[in-house]
CSV table of C-alpha atoms in Angstrom, one decimal:
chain,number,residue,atom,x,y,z
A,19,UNK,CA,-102.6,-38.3,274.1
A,20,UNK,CA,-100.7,-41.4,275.2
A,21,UNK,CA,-101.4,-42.7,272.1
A,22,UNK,CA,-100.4,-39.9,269.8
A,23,UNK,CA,-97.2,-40.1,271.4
A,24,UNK,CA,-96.6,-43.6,270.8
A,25,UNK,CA,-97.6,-42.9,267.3
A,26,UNK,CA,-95.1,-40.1,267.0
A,27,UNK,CA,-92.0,-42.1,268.8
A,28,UNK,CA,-93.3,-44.8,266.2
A,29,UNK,CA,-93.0,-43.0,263.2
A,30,UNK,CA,-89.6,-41.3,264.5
A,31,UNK,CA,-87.9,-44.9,264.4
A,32,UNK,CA,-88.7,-46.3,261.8
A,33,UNK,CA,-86.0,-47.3,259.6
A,34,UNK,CA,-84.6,-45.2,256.6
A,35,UNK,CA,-84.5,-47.6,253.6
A,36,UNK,CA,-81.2,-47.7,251.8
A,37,UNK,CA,-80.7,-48.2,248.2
A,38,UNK,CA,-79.9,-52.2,247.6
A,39,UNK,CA,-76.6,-52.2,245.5
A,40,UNK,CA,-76.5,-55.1,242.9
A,41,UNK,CA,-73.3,-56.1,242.6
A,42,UNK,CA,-70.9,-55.9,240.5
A,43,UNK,CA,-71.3,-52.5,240.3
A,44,UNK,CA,-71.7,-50.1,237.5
A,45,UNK,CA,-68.0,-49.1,236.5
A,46,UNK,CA,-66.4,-51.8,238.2
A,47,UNK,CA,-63.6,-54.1,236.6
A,48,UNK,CA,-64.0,-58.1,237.1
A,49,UNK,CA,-63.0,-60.7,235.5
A,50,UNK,CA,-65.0,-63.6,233.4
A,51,UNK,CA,-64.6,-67.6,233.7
A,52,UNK,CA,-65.6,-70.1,231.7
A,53,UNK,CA,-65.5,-73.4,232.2
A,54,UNK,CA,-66.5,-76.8,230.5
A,55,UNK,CA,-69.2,-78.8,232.3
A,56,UNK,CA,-67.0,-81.1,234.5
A,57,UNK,CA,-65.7,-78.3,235.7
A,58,UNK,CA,-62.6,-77.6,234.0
A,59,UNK,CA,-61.6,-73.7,233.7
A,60,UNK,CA,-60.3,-73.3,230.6
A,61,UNK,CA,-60.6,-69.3,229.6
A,62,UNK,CA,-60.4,-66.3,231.7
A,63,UNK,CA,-61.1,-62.2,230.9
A,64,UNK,CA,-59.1,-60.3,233.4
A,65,UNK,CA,-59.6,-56.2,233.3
A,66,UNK,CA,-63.8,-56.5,232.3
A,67,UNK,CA,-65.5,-53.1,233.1
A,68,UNK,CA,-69.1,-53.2,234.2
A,69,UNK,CA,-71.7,-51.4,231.8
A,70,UNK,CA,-74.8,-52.0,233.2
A,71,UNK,CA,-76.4,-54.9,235.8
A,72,UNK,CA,-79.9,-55.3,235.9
A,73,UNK,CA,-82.3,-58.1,236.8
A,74,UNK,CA,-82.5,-59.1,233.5
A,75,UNK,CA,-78.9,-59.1,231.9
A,76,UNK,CA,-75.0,-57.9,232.6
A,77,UNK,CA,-73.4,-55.5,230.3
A,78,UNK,CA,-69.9,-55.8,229.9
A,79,UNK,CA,-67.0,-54.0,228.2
A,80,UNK,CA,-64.0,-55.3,226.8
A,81,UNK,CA,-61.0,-53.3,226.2
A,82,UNK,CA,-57.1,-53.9,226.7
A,83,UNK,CA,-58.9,-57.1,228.4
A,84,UNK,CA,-56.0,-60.1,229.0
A,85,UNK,CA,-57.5,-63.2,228.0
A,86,UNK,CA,-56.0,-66.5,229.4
A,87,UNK,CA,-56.8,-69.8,227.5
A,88,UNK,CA,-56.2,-73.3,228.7
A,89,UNK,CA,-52.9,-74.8,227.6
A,90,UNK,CA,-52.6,-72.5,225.2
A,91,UNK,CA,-51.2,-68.3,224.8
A,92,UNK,CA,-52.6,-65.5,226.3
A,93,UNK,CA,-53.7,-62.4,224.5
A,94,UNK,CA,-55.0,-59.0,224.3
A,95,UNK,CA,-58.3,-57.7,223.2
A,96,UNK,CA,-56.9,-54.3,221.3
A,97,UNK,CA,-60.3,-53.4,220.0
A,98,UNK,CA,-63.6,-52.8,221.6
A,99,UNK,CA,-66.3,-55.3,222.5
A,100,UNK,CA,-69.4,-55.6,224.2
A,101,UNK,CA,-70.5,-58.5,225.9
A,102,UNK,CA,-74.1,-59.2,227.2
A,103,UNK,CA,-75.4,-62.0,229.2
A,104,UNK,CA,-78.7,-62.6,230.2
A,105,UNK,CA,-79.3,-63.7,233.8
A,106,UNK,CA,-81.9,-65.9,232.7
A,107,UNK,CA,-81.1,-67.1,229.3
A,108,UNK,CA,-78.7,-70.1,228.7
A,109,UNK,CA,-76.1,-67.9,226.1
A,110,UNK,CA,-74.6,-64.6,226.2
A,111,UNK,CA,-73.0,-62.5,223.2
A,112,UNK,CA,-69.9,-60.8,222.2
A,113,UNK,CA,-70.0,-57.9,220.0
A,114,UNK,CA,-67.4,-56.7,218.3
A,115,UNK,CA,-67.1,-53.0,217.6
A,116,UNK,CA,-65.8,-52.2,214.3
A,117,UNK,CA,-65.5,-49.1,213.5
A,118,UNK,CA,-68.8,-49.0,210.7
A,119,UNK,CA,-69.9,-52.5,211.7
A,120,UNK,CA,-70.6,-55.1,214.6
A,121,UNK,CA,-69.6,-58.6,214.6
A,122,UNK,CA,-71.8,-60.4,216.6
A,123,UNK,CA,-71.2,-64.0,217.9
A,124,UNK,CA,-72.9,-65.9,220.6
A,125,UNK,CA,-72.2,-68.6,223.3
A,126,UNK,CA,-74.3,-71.0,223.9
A,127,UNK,CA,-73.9,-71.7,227.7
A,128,UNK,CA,-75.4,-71.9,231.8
A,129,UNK,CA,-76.7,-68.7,233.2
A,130,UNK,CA,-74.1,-66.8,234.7
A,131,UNK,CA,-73.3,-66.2,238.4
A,132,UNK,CA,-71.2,-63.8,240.3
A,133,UNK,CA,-68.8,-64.4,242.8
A,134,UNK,CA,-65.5,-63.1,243.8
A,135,UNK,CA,-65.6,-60.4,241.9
A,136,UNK,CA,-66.1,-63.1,238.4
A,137,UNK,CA,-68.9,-63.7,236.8
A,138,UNK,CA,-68.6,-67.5,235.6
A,139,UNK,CA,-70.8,-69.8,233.0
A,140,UNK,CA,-70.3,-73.2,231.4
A,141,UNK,CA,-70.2,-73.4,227.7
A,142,UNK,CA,-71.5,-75.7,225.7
A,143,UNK,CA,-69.8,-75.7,222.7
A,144,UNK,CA,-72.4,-74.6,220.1
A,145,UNK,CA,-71.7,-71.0,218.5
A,146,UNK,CA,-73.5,-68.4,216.5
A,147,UNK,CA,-71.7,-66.2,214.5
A,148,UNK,CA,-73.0,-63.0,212.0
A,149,UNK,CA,-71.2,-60.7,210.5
A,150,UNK,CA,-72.2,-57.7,208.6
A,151,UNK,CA,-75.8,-58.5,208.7
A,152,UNK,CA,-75.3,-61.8,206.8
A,153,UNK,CA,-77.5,-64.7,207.4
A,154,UNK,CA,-76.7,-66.5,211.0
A,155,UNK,CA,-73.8,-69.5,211.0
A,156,UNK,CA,-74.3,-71.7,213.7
A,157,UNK,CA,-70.6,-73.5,214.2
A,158,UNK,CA,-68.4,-75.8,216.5
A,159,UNK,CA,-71.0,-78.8,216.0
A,160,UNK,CA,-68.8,-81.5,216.1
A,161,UNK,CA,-67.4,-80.3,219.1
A,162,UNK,CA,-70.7,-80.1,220.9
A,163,UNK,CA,-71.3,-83.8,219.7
A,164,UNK,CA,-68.4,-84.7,221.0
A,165,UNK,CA,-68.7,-83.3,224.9
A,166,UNK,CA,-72.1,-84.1,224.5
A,167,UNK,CA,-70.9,-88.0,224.6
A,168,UNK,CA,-67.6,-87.0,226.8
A,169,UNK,CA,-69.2,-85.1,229.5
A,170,UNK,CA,-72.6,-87.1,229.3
A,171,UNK,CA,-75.0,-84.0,228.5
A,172,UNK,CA,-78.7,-85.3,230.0
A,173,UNK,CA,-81.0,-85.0,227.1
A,174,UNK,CA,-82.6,-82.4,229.3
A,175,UNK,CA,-79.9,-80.4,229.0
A,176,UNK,CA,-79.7,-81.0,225.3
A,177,UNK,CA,-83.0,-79.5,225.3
A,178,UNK,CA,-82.4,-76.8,226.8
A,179,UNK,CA,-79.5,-75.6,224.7
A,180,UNK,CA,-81.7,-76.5,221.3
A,181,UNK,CA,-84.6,-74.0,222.7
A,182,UNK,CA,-81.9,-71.5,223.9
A,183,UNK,CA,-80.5,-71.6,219.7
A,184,UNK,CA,-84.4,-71.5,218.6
A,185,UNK,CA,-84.4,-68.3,220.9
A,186,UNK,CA,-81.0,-66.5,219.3
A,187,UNK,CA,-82.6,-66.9,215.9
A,188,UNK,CA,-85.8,-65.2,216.7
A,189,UNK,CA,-83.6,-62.5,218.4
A,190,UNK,CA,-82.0,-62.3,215.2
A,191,UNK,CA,-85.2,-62.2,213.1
A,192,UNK,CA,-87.0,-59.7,215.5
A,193,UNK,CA,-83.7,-57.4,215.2
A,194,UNK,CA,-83.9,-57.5,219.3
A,195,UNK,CA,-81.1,-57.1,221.9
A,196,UNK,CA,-77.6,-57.4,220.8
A,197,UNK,CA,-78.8,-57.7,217.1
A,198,UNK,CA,-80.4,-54.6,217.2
A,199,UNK,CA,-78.2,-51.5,216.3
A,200,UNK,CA,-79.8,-48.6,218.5
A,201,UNK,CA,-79.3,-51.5,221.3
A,202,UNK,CA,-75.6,-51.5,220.7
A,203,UNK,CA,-75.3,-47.9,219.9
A,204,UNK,CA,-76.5,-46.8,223.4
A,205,UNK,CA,-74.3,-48.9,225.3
A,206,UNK,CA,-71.4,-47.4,223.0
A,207,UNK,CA,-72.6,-44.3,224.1
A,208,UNK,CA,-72.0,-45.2,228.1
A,209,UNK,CA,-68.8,-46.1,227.1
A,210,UNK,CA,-67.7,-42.5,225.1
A,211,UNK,CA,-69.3,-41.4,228.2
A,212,UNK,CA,-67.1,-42.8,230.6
A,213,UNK,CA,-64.2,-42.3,228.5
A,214,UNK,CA,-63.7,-45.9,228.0
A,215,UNK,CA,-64.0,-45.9,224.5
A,216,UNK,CA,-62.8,-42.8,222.5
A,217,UNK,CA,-65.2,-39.9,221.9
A,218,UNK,CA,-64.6,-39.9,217.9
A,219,UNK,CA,-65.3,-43.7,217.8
A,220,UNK,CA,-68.4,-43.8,215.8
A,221,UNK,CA,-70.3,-40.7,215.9
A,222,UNK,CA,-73.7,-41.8,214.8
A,223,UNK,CA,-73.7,-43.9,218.0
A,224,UNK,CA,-74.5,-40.6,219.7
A,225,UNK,CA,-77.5,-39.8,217.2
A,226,UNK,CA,-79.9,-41.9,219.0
A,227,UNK,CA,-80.9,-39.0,221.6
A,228,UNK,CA,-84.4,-40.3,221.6
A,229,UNK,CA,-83.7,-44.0,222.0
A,230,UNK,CA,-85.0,-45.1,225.1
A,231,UNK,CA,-83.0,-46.7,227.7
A,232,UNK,CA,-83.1,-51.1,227.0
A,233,UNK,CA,-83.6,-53.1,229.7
């Protein structure tokens, strides 16, 4: 009997388990850093609205976002654009929204962290741009070569940036992730959802009923 009622009392106080929040969380506005590898900041997103966090990746939304540059002006982003970066890949990707078309162009850079309410990442340089399903561009070389000798990349580093690029391409070829249209199209659709992007921008984003949810 004793023992029942040990097992009972037990039982009674055992903790409730609460949901674990990842932050930032879904809906919430941030801002973005990055910075060059010795440190320097040297562009800021203020007013970034929070899509989706996962494990694997953030999604972010920029609209009427103020972007700060270093020693040069500040502007705003008038039109649309998503922004995903993977936790554990070294580059994330802006997409702009056009109204029939995405322009998609991607940084290579550190995994991101969060903190104070700003995700922050170093980029390297190195850019891939495609536009309107044309063949991949990768640009900014020089510039890499040049911080590569000014900020003393290790060649392990180097490495790592070459096999994140090998990795974008594939992407590309495979029609995954941020190159993939019914990718893009659902996370428009979060946005008409939450009445961050108008409800009339493009309607066949909302076709894709069946389109199970990514990542």
């Amino acid at each position: 009997m004793q023992q029942e009622l040990q097992k009972e009392t037990s039982q009674k106080e055992k903790p409730i388990k609460r949901k674990k929040h990842i932050f930032p969380l879904i809906g919430s506005i941030i801002n973005v850093q990055a910075y060059k590898y010795d440190g320097t900041l040297y562009r800021q997103w203020n007013g970034v609205k929070v899509l989706r966090n996962t494990k694997q990746h953030y999604v972010l939304l920029m609209q009427r976002t103020k972007v700060a540059e270093l020693n040069k002006r500040n502007w705003i982003l008038s039109e649309p654009w998503l922004w995903f970066m993977p936790k554990h890949e070294m580059h994330n990707a802006f997409v702009f929204l056009k109204k029939k078309n995405n322009y998609v162009y991607v940084n290579l850079a550190s995994k991101p962290i969060y903190e104070d309410n700003t995700i922050k990442f170093v980029d390297f340089d190195l850019d891939v741009k495609n536009y309107l399903k044309n063949e991949l561009t990768v640009v900014d070389r020089d510039e890499f070569k040049e911080n590569r000798k000014k900020y003393n990349y290790s060649s392990k580093l180097v490495n790592m940036i070459y096999n994140s690029l090998e990795n974008i391409f594939t992407k590309y070829e495979n029609d995954e992730y941020y190159y993939n249209d019914e990718v893009v199209n659902y996370y428009i659709d979060l946005a008409i959802k939450d009445k961050s992007i108008s409800e009339n921008f493009r309607q066949n984003a909302k076709k894709n009923t069946k389109f199970k949810r990514p990542l």
